[in-house]
XYZ file of C-alpha atoms in Angstrom:
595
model
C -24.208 -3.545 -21.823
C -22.321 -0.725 -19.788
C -24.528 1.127 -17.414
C -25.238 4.635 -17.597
C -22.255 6.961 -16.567
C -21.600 7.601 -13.045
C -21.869 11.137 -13.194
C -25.541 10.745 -14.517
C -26.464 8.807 -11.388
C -24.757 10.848 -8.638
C -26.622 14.187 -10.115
C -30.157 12.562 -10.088
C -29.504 11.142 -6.615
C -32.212 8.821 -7.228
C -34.032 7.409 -3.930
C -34.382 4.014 -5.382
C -32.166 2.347 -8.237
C -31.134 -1.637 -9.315
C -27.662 -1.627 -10.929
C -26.975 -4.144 -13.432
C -23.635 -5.054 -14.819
C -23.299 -7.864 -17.931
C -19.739 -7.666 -19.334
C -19.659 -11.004 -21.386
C -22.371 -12.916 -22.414
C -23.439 -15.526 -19.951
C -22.328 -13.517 -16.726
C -24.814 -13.029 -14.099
C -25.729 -9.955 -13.409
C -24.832 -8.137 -10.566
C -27.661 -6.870 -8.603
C -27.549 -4.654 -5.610
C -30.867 -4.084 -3.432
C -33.108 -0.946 -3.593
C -32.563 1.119 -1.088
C -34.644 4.328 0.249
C -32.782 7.635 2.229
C -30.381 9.909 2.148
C -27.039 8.395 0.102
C -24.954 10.587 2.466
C -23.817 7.745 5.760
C -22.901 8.770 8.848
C -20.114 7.276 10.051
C -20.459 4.928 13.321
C -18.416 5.723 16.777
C -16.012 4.358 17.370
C -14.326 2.941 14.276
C -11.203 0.631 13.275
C -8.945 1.862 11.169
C -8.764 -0.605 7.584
C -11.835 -2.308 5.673
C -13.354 -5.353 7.325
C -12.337 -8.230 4.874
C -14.982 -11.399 5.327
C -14.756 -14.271 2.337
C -17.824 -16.514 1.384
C -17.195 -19.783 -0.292
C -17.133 -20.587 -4.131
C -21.092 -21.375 -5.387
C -22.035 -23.761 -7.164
C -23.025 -21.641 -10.494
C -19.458 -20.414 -10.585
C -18.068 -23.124 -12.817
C -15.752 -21.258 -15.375
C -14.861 -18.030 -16.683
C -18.664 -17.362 -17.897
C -20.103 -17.703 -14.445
C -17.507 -16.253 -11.978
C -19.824 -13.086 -11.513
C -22.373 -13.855 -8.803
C -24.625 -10.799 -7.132
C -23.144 -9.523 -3.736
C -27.052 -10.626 -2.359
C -26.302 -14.577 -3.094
C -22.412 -14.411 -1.712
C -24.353 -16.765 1.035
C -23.230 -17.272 4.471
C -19.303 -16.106 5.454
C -16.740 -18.669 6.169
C -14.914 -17.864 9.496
C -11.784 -16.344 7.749
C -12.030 -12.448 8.420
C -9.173 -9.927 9.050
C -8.556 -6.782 8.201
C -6.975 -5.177 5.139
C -4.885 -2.104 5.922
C -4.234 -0.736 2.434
C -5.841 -1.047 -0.993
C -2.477 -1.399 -2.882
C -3.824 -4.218 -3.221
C -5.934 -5.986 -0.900
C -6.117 -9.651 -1.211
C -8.318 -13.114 0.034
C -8.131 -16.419 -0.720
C -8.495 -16.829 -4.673
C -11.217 -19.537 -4.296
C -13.723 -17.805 -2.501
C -15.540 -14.832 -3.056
C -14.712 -11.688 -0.487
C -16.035 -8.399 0.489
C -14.089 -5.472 1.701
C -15.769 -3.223 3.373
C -16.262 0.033 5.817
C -16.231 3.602 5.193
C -14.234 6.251 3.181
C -13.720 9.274 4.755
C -14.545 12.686 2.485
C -12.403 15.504 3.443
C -13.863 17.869 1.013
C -17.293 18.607 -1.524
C -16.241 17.719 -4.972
C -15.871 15.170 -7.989
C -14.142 12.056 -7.260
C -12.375 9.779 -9.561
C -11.933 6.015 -9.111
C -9.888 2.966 -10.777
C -9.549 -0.374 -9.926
C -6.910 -3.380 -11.074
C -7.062 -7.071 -10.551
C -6.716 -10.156 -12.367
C -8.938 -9.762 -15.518
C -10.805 -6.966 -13.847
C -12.768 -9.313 -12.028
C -13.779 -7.209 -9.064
C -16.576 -4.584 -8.576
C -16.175 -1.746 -6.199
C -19.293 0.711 -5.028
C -18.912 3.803 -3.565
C -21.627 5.548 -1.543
C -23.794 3.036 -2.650
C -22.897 3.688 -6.233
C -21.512 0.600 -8.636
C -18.350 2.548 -9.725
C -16.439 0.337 -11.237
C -18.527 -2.762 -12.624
C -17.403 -6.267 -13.060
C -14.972 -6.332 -15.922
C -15.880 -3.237 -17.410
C -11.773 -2.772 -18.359
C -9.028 -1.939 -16.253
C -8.406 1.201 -17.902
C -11.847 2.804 -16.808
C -12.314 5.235 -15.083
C -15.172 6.805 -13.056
C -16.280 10.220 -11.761
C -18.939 10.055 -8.914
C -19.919 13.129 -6.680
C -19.385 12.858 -3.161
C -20.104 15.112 -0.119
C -17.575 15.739 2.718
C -18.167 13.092 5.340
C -18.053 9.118 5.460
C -19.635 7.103 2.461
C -19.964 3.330 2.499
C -17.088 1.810 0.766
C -17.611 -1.972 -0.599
C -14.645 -4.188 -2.797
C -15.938 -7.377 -4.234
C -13.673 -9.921 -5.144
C -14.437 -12.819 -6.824
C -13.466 -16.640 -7.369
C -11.351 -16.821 -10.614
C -10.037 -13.497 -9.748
C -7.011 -14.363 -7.903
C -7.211 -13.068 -4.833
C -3.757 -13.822 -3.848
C -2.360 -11.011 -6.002
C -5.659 -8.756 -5.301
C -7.601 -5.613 -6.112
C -5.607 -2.301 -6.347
C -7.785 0.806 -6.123
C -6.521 4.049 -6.913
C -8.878 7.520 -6.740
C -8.492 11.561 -7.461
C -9.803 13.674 -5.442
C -10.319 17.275 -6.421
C -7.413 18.906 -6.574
C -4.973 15.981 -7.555
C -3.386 16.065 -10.695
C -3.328 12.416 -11.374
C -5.071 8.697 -9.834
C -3.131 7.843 -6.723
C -3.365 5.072 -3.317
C -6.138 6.077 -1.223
C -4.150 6.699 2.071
C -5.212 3.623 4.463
C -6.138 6.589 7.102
C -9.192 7.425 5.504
C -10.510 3.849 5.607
C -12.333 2.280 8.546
C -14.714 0.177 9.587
C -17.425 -0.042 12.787
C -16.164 -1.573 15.776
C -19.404 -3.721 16.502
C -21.935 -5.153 14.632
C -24.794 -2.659 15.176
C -26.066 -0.404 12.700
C -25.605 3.413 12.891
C -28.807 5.133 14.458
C -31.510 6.136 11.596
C -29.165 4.441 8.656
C -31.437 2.210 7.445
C -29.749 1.334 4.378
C -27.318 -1.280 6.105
C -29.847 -3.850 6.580
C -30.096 -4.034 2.829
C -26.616 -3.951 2.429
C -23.913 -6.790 1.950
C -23.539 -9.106 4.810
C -21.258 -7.519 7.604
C -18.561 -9.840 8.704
C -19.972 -12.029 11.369
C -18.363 -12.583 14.890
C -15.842 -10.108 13.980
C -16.344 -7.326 16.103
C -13.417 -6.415 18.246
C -12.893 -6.751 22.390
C -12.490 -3.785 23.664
C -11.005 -2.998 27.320
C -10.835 0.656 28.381
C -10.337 2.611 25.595
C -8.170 0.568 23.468
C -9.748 -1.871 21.293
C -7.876 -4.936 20.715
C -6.295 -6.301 17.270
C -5.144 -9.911 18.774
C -5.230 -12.079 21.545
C -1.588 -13.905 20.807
C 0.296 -13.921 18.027
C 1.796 -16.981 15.690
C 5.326 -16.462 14.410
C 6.955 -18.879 11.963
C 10.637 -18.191 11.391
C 13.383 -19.453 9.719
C 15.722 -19.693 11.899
C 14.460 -18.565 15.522
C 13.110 -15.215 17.089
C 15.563 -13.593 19.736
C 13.901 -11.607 21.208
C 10.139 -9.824 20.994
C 9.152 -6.650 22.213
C 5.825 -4.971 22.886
C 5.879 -1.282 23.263
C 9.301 -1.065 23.804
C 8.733 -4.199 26.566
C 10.012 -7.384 26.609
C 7.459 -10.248 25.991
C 7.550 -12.796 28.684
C 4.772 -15.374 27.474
C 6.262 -17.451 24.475
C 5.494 -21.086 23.717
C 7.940 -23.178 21.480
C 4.892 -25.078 19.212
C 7.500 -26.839 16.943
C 11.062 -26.745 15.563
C 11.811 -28.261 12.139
C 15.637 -28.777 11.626
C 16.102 -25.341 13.383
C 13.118 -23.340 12.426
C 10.637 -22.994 14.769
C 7.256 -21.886 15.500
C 6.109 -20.317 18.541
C 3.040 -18.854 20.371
C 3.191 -15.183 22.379
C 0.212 -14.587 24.233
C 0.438 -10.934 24.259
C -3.074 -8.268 23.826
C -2.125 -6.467 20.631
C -4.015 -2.784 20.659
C -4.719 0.521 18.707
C -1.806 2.097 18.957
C 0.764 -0.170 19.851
C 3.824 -1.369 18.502
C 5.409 -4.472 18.173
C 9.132 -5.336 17.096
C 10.980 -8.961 16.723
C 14.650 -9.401 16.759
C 14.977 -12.595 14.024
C 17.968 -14.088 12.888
C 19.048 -16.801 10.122
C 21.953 -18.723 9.116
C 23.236 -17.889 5.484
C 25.464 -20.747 5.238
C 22.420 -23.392 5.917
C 19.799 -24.427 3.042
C 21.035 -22.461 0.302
C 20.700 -19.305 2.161
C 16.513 -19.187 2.436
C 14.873 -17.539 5.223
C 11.455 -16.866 6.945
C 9.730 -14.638 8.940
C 5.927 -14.364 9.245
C 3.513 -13.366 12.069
C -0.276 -13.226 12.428
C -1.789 -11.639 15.172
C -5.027 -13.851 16.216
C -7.981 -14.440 18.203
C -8.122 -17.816 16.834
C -7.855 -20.107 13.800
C -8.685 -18.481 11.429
C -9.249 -15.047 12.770
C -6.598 -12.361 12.130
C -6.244 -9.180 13.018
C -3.447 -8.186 11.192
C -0.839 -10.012 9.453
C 2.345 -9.705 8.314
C 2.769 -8.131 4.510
C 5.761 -6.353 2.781
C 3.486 -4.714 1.068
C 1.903 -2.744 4.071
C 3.746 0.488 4.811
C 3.076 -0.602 8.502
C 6.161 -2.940 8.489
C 9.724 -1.804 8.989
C 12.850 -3.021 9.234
C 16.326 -2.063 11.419
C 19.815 -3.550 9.939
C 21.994 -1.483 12.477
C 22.788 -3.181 16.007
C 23.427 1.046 17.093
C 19.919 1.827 15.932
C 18.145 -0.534 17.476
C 17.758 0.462 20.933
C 15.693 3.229 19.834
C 14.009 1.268 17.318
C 12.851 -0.966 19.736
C 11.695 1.621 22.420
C 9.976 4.758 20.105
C 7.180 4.047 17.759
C 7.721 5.805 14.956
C 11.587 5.709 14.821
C 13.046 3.656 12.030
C 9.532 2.987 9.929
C 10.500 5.296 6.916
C 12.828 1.915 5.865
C 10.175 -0.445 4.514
C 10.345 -4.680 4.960
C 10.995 -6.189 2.079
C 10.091 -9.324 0.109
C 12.331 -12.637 0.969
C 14.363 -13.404 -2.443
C 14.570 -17.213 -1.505
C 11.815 -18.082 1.305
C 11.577 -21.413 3.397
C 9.556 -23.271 1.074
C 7.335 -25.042 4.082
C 7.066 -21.730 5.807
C 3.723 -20.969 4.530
C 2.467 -24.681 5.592
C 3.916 -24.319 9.099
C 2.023 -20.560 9.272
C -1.302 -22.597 7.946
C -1.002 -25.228 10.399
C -0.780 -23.195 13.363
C -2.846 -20.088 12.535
C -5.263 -21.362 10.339
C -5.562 -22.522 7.273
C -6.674 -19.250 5.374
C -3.707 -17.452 6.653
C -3.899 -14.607 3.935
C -0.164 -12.747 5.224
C 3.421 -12.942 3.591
C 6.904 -13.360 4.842
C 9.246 -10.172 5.367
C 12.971 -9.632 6.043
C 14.972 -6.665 6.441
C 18.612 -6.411 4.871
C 20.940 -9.032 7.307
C 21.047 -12.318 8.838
C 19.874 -10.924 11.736
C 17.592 -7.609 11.386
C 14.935 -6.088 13.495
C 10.859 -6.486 12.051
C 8.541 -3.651 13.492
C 4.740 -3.552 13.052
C 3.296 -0.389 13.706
C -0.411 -0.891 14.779
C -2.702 1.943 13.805
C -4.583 4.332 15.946
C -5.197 8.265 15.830
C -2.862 9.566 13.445
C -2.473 12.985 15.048
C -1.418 12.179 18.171
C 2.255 9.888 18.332
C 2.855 8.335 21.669
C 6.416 6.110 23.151
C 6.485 3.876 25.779
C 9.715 4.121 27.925
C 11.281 0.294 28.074
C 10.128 -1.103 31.497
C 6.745 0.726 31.960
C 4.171 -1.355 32.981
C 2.098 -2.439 29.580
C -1.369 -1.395 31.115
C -0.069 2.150 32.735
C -0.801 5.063 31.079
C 1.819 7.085 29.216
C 3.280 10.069 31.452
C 1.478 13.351 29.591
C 4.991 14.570 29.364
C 5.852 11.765 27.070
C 2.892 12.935 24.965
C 3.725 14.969 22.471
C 2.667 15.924 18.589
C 5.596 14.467 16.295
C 7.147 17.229 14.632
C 6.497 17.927 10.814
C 10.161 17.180 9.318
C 11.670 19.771 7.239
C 12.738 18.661 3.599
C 16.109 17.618 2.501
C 18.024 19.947 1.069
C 17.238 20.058 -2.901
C 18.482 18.431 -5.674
C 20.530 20.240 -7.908
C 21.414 18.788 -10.983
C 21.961 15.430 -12.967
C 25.122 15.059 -10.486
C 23.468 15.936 -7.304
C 20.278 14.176 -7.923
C 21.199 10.746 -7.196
C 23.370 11.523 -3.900
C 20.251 13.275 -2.599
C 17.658 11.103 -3.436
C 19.904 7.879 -1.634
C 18.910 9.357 1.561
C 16.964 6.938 3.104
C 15.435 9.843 4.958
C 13.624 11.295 1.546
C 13.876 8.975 -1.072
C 13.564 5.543 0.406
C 12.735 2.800 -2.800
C 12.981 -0.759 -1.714
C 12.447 -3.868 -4.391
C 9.642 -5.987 -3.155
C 10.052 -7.900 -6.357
C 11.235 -8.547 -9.742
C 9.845 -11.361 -12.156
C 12.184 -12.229 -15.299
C 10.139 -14.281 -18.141
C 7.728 -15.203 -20.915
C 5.271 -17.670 -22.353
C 4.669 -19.171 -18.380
C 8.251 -19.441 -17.783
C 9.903 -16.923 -15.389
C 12.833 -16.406 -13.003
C 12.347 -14.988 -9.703
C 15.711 -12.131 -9.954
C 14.462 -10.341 -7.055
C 18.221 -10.048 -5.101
C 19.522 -9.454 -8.202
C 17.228 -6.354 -9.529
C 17.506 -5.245 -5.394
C 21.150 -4.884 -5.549
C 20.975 -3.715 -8.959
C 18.386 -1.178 -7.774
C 19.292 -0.261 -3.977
C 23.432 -0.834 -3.835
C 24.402 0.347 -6.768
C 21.946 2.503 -8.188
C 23.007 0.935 -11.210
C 21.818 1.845 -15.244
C 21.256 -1.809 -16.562
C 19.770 -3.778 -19.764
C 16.896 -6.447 -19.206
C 18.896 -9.501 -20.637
C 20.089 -12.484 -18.927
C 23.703 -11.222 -18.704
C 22.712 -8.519 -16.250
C 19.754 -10.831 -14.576
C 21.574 -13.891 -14.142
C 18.973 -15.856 -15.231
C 17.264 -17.015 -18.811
C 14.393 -18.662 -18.050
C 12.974 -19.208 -21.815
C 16.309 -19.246 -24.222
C 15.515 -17.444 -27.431
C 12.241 -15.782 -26.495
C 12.091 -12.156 -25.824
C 11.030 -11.818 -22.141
C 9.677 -9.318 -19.823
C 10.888 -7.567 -16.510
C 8.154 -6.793 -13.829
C 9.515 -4.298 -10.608
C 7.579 -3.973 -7.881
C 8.896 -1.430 -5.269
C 8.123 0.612 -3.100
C 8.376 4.309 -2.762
C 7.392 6.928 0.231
C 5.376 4.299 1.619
C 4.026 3.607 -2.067
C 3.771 0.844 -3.672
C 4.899 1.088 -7.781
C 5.545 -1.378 -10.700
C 7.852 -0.907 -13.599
C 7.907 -3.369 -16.844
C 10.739 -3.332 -18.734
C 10.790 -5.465 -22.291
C 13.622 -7.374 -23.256
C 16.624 -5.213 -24.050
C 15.298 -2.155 -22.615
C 17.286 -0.374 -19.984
C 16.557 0.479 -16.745
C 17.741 3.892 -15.383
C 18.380 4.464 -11.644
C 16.361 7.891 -12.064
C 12.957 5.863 -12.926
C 12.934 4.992 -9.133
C 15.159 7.305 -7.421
C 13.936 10.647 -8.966
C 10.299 11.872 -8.367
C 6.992 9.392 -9.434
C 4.382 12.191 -9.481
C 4.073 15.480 -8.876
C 3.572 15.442 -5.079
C 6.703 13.999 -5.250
C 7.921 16.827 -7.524
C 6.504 19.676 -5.549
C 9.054 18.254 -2.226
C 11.701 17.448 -4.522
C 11.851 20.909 -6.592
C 12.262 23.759 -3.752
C 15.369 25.083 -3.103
C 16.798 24.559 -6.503
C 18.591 26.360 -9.026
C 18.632 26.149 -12.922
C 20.482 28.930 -15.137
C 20.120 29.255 -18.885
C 20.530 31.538 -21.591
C 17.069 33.465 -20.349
C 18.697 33.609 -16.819
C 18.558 31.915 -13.763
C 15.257 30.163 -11.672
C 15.513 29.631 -8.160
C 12.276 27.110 -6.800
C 11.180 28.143 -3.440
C 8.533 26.119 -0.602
C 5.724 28.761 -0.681
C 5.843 28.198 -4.614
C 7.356 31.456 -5.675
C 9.964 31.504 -8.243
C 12.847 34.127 -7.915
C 15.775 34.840 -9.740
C 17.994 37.908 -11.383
C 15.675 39.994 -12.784
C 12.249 38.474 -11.690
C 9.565 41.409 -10.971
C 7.182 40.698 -8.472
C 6.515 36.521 -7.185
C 5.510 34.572 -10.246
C 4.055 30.854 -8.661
C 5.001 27.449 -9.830
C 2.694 24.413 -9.280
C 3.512 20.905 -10.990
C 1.647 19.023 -12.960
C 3.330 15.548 -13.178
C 6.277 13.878 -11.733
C 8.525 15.736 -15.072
C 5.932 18.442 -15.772
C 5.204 21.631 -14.239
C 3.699 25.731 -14.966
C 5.028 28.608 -13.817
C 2.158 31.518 -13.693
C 4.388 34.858 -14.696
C 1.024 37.285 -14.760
C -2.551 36.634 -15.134
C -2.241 36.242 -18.931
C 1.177 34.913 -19.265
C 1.302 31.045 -17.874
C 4.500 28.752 -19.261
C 4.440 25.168 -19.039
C 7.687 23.476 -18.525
C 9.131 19.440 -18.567
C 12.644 18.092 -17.351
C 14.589 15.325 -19.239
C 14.605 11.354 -17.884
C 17.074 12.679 -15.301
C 15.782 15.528 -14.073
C 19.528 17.377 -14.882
C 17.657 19.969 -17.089
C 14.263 21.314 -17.702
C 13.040 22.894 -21.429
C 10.041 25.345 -22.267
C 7.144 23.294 -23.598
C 6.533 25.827 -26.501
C 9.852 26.524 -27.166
C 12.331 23.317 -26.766
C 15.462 25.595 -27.662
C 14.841 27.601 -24.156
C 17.076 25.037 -21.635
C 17.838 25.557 -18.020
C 20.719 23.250 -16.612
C 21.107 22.817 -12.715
C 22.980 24.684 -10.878
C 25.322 23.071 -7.672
C-alpha cells in the first residue's frame, strides 16, 4: 500500500502524523514517531561538513528478503563503527548491519523539491524534513516532490541489512530551477558537532538515535577529523605531508614481503590538507598495487577514509607538479584518484586489522608507479587558505596568504565535431576518469577496468563491447553487459553498454547535462543555410542579421531554446557528437560548427 503523495503531506503540514510503508507482503512496517512543532529545523552551531553515518547490528526478525525492513525506532543500540560520509553518490556501511545517515540539508531557496534514491533492490528509505520521501522499496524509478522552506531541514538515509551496503544508497534531488535530478553537492550537508540538541527543537528527542560517542574534539577553532592516521600500501609511502609539512611521527606496524603498514600520529582538521608520495613496483606480483588510509580516533572510529569515489581525493603523476601540489591546497584536485585495476588482494585485511574491523574506505592510485594521493579535508568553502612548506602546523596563516580563490574563466569553446574532442581532453574542463568497468553475464564477469581506462582516457577511442576489444570473455556464447563507472567534473556517472553496442568517446567527453551544456556552448559558432549563431556567456545569441538579443537557455545535455520574441520560442537538439545542431520542428533547418 503506497502512502499518500508527498505533495499532499507537505501542504497540510500536519502537527502530528505516523508514516507507514508495506511494499511486499510480510515487511514490517516502517514507523516513525509523532512528533509536535514547527517542521522547519534550525540548524545547530557549529556544524561538520558530511552526514554522521552510525550502523546498528542485524536483528533478529531480519531473516530473509520478507523481513529486511525493520522501523528506524527498533534499529537498537549503535555498534561503535561511525564515520562520516562526504557525498551521497553513494554512501555506503557495512552490508550486514543496518545504518543511518544523518544531519541536515541546507535550503538555499523557497520552492518544490524533487528527490530519488538508488540502492540494491531499493532497499533504503530516506526522510526529508521529517517527511518519508522515498519509502522502502517503493521502486527505484520514483520520484518525489516535497515543499521545503529556505533554511536547514533534517536529513535521514536508512540503509538496511540485505541491502548491500558496500555498493550503497545514491540520492539524487531537483531543486527549483534545475532542469533535471542531479548529486546533491556534499556542501550543503552537515551534521552537529556535539551531541546536544538545538535550543527549543524538540523534535530530536523523538528522532533516530544520534551516533553515540561521536562528537568531535575540538581545539581552538578547528575541530578535529583524526587523531593518527592508518596507511596500508603496496609497496611503501615516501614521504607524507600535512599542509604542505613534512610528517615527522610515523610508526612501521608491519611489512609483508615489501608492503607495509604504518601509523602517523598527526591531528587531522577542518581545513587541512594532506598528501602521500606512494610508490610500487610493476615488475613484482603481477603488477597489483595498494594504497588506503583512514584517518582515526580509534578502532573503529573514522573520520574520513579513503574513497575514489569522493571528489575530495586527487592525484599528481608529474614529478614538476608536485612541489606545488604538495604545498597549495587546492592545486592539482580537478584530476580525480582513481580505482586500482588489480589491487593487493590482502590489502583490505591488513587495513581491517589495524584500523578496525569495519573499515568502510577503498584503495586509490593515481596514473604511475609512483604518484602523489591528496585528501582535501573540508571546511568553509568560501574562503581557500595555503600553508607555506615549513610554517609551524599550529601558527596561523599570514592574512596576506589569505585570499578568495579566483572564479576561473572557461576554456575557450568547442567548435565543431573536429574541435570538440581536443577541447574537451583538457584536463582543466573536461576531466573523465574510469573508476570502473565490469564485463559479464549470468554471475560471471571480468573486471576490464585498465582496459576500458585506456580505451576511455588515452585514446579517446570509438569501440564495440565484445571480447576482442575487452580482452576478456568471461561467459563464451552468452551476450554480456558493459557497466562504466566514471567520473566527471567531480561527478560520479555510469554507462551500460549491451553486447555489441559501441561506445563513442563523445558519451563521456562531450557534455552530461545541461549545466554542463550551458559552460560548454558559449563562445561558439554554427552557420547554416538560415545564417550563422554565435553562443555568448550572458546567454545572448548574435549573429548576421540578428535584431535585438534573443536568449538561449538549455534544457538537457543535447537540448536547448532559444527565446527570439515573447511569442516566438525555438527549441533546438545537437547530434551524438555535438558537430551539428537541427530545429526541433523543422529537422531540415541544420547548423554545422564553425572553427
Amino acid at each position: 500500500m503506497k502512502t499518500p503523495p508527498l505533495s499532499a503531506c507537505a501542504s497540510s503540514r500536519r502537527t502530528t502524523f505516523f508514516l507507514k510503508r508495506s511494499a511486499l507482503a510480510g515487511i514490517a512496517s516502517l514507523v516513525i514517531l509523532p512528533f509536535s512543532g514547527s517542521l522547519q529545523a534550525e540548524e545547530p552551531a557549529p556544524n561538520i561538513p558530511g552526514l554522521m553515518v552510525v550502523e546498528y547490528p542485524r536483528r533478529d526478525a531480519q531473516t530473509d528478503e520478507n523481513h529486511f525492513a525493520l522501523p528506524i525506532k527498533e534499529f537498537g543500540e549503535p555498534t561503535r563503527r561511525k564515520y562520516v560520509a562526504e557525498s551521497l553518490s553513494p554512501w555506503r556501511w557495512n552490508p550486514d548491519r543496518n545504518a543511518l545517515a544523518t544531519g541536515y540539508l541546507k535550503i538555499e531557496t523557497d520552492g518544490e523539491y524533487q528527490f530519488s534514491t538508488r540502492s540494491f533492490y531499493d532497499r533504503n528509505v530516506l526522510m526529508v524534513d521529517n517527511q518519508e520521501v522515498c519509502g522502502f522499496r517503493d521502486g527505484e524509478e520514483r520520484v518525489a516532490t516535497i515543499a521545503l522552506k529556505k533554511g536547514s531541514v533534517k536529513f535521514v538515509s536508512a540503509g538496511f541489512v540485505g541491502g548491500r551496503g558496500n555498493e550503497g544508497i545514491q540520492i539524487r534531488w531537483k531543486p527549483p530551477g534545475r532542469e533535471e535530478l542531479g548529486p546533491i553537492p556534499p556542501q550543503l550537508l552537515s551534521h552537529p558537532s556535539d551531541r546536544t540538541q538545538p535550543p527549543g527543537d524538540k523534535r530530536l528527542a523523538q528522532s533516530p538515535p544520534p551516533a553515540v560517542g561521536l562528537e568531535p574534539l575540538v581545539l581552538g577553532s578547528s575541530t578535529r577529523v583524526a587523531t593518527h592516521l592508518i596507511t596500508v600500501t603496496d609497496d611503501f609511502v615516501v614521504e607524507a605531508y600535512k599542509n604542505g609539512r613534512r610528517i615527522e611521527q610515523r610508526t612501521l606496524l608491519d611489512e609483508i614481503y615489501g608492503a607495509t603498514v604504518e601509523r602517523m600520529d598527526v591531528q587531522v582538521r577542518q581545513g587541512d590538507w594532506l598528501v602521500f608520495h606512494v610508490a610500487n613496483n610493476r615488475l613484482r606480483w603481477g603488477g597489483a598495487k595498494y594504497f588506503a588510509v583512514a584517518g582515526c580516533f580509534g578502532k573503529n572510529e573514522f573520520g574520513f577514509v579513503s574513497d575514489p569515489a569522493s571528489g575530495l581525493w586527487s592525484v599528481c603523476d608529474d614529478p614538476g607538479r608536485a612541489r606545488d601540489f604538495i604545498r597549495l591546497r587546492e592545486e592539482g584536485t580537478e584530476v580525480r584518484a582513481s580505482v586500482i585495476a588489480q589491487p593487493w588482494a590482502d590489502g583490505d585485511g591488513h587495513m581491517r586489522a589495524h584500523a578496525g574491523e569495519d573499515f568502510p574506505g577503498k584503495p586509490l592510485w593515481g596514473g604511475g608507479s609512483s604518484t602523489w594521493i591528496k585528501y582535501v579535508v573540508p571546511h568553509d568553502p568560501r574562503r581557500r587558505v595555503f600553508l607555506p612548506v615549513g610554517a609551524p602546523e599550529d601558527e596561523p596563516v599570514p592574512a596576506k596568504k589569505v585570499a578568495a580563490e579566483p572564479t576561473p574563466s572557461p576554456s575557450a569553446p568547442a567548435a565543431a565535431v573536429s574541435t570538440l574532442p581536443k577541447v574537451v581532453a583538457s584536463p582543466t574542463r573536461w576531466p573523465v576518469q574510469v573508476l570502473s568497468a565490469i564485463y559479464g553475464t549470468g554471475g560471471k564477469n571480468a573486471d576490464v577496468t585498465a582496459r576500458v581506462k585506456d580505451l576511455v582516457e588515452n585514446q579517446r577511442a570509438f569501440f564495440a563491447v565484445d571480447p576482442p576489444n575487452l580482452g576478456a570473455d568471461p561467459n563464451p556464447y552468452w551476450n554480456k553487459g558493459l557497466i562504466i563507472v566514471y567520473m566527471k567534473d567531480g561527478v560520479r556517472r555510469e554507462q551500460h553498454r549491451g553486447e555489441n553496442e559501441h561506445v563513442l568517446p563523445e558519451s563521456f567527453y562531450g557534455p552530461q547535462d545541461a549545466a554542463e551544456l550551458t559552460k560548454w556552448l558559449p563562445g561558439s559558432r554554427w552557420r547554416g543555410e538560415k545564417g550563422e549563431l554565435q553562443f555568448h556567456s550572458d546567454r545572448t545569441v548574435t549573429g548576421p542579421g540578428i535584431d535585438g538579443a534573443p536568449q538561449w537557455e538549455t534544457l538537457a545535455n543535447n537540448h536547448f531554446r532559444i527565446t527570439w520574441a515573447a511569442d516566438r520560442k525555438v527549441e533546438y537538439y545537437f547530434d551524438y557528437t555535438w558537430g551539428s545542431l537541427r530545429e526541433a520542428a523543422d529537422a531540415s533547418i541544420v547548423y554545422h560548427g564553425v572553427k
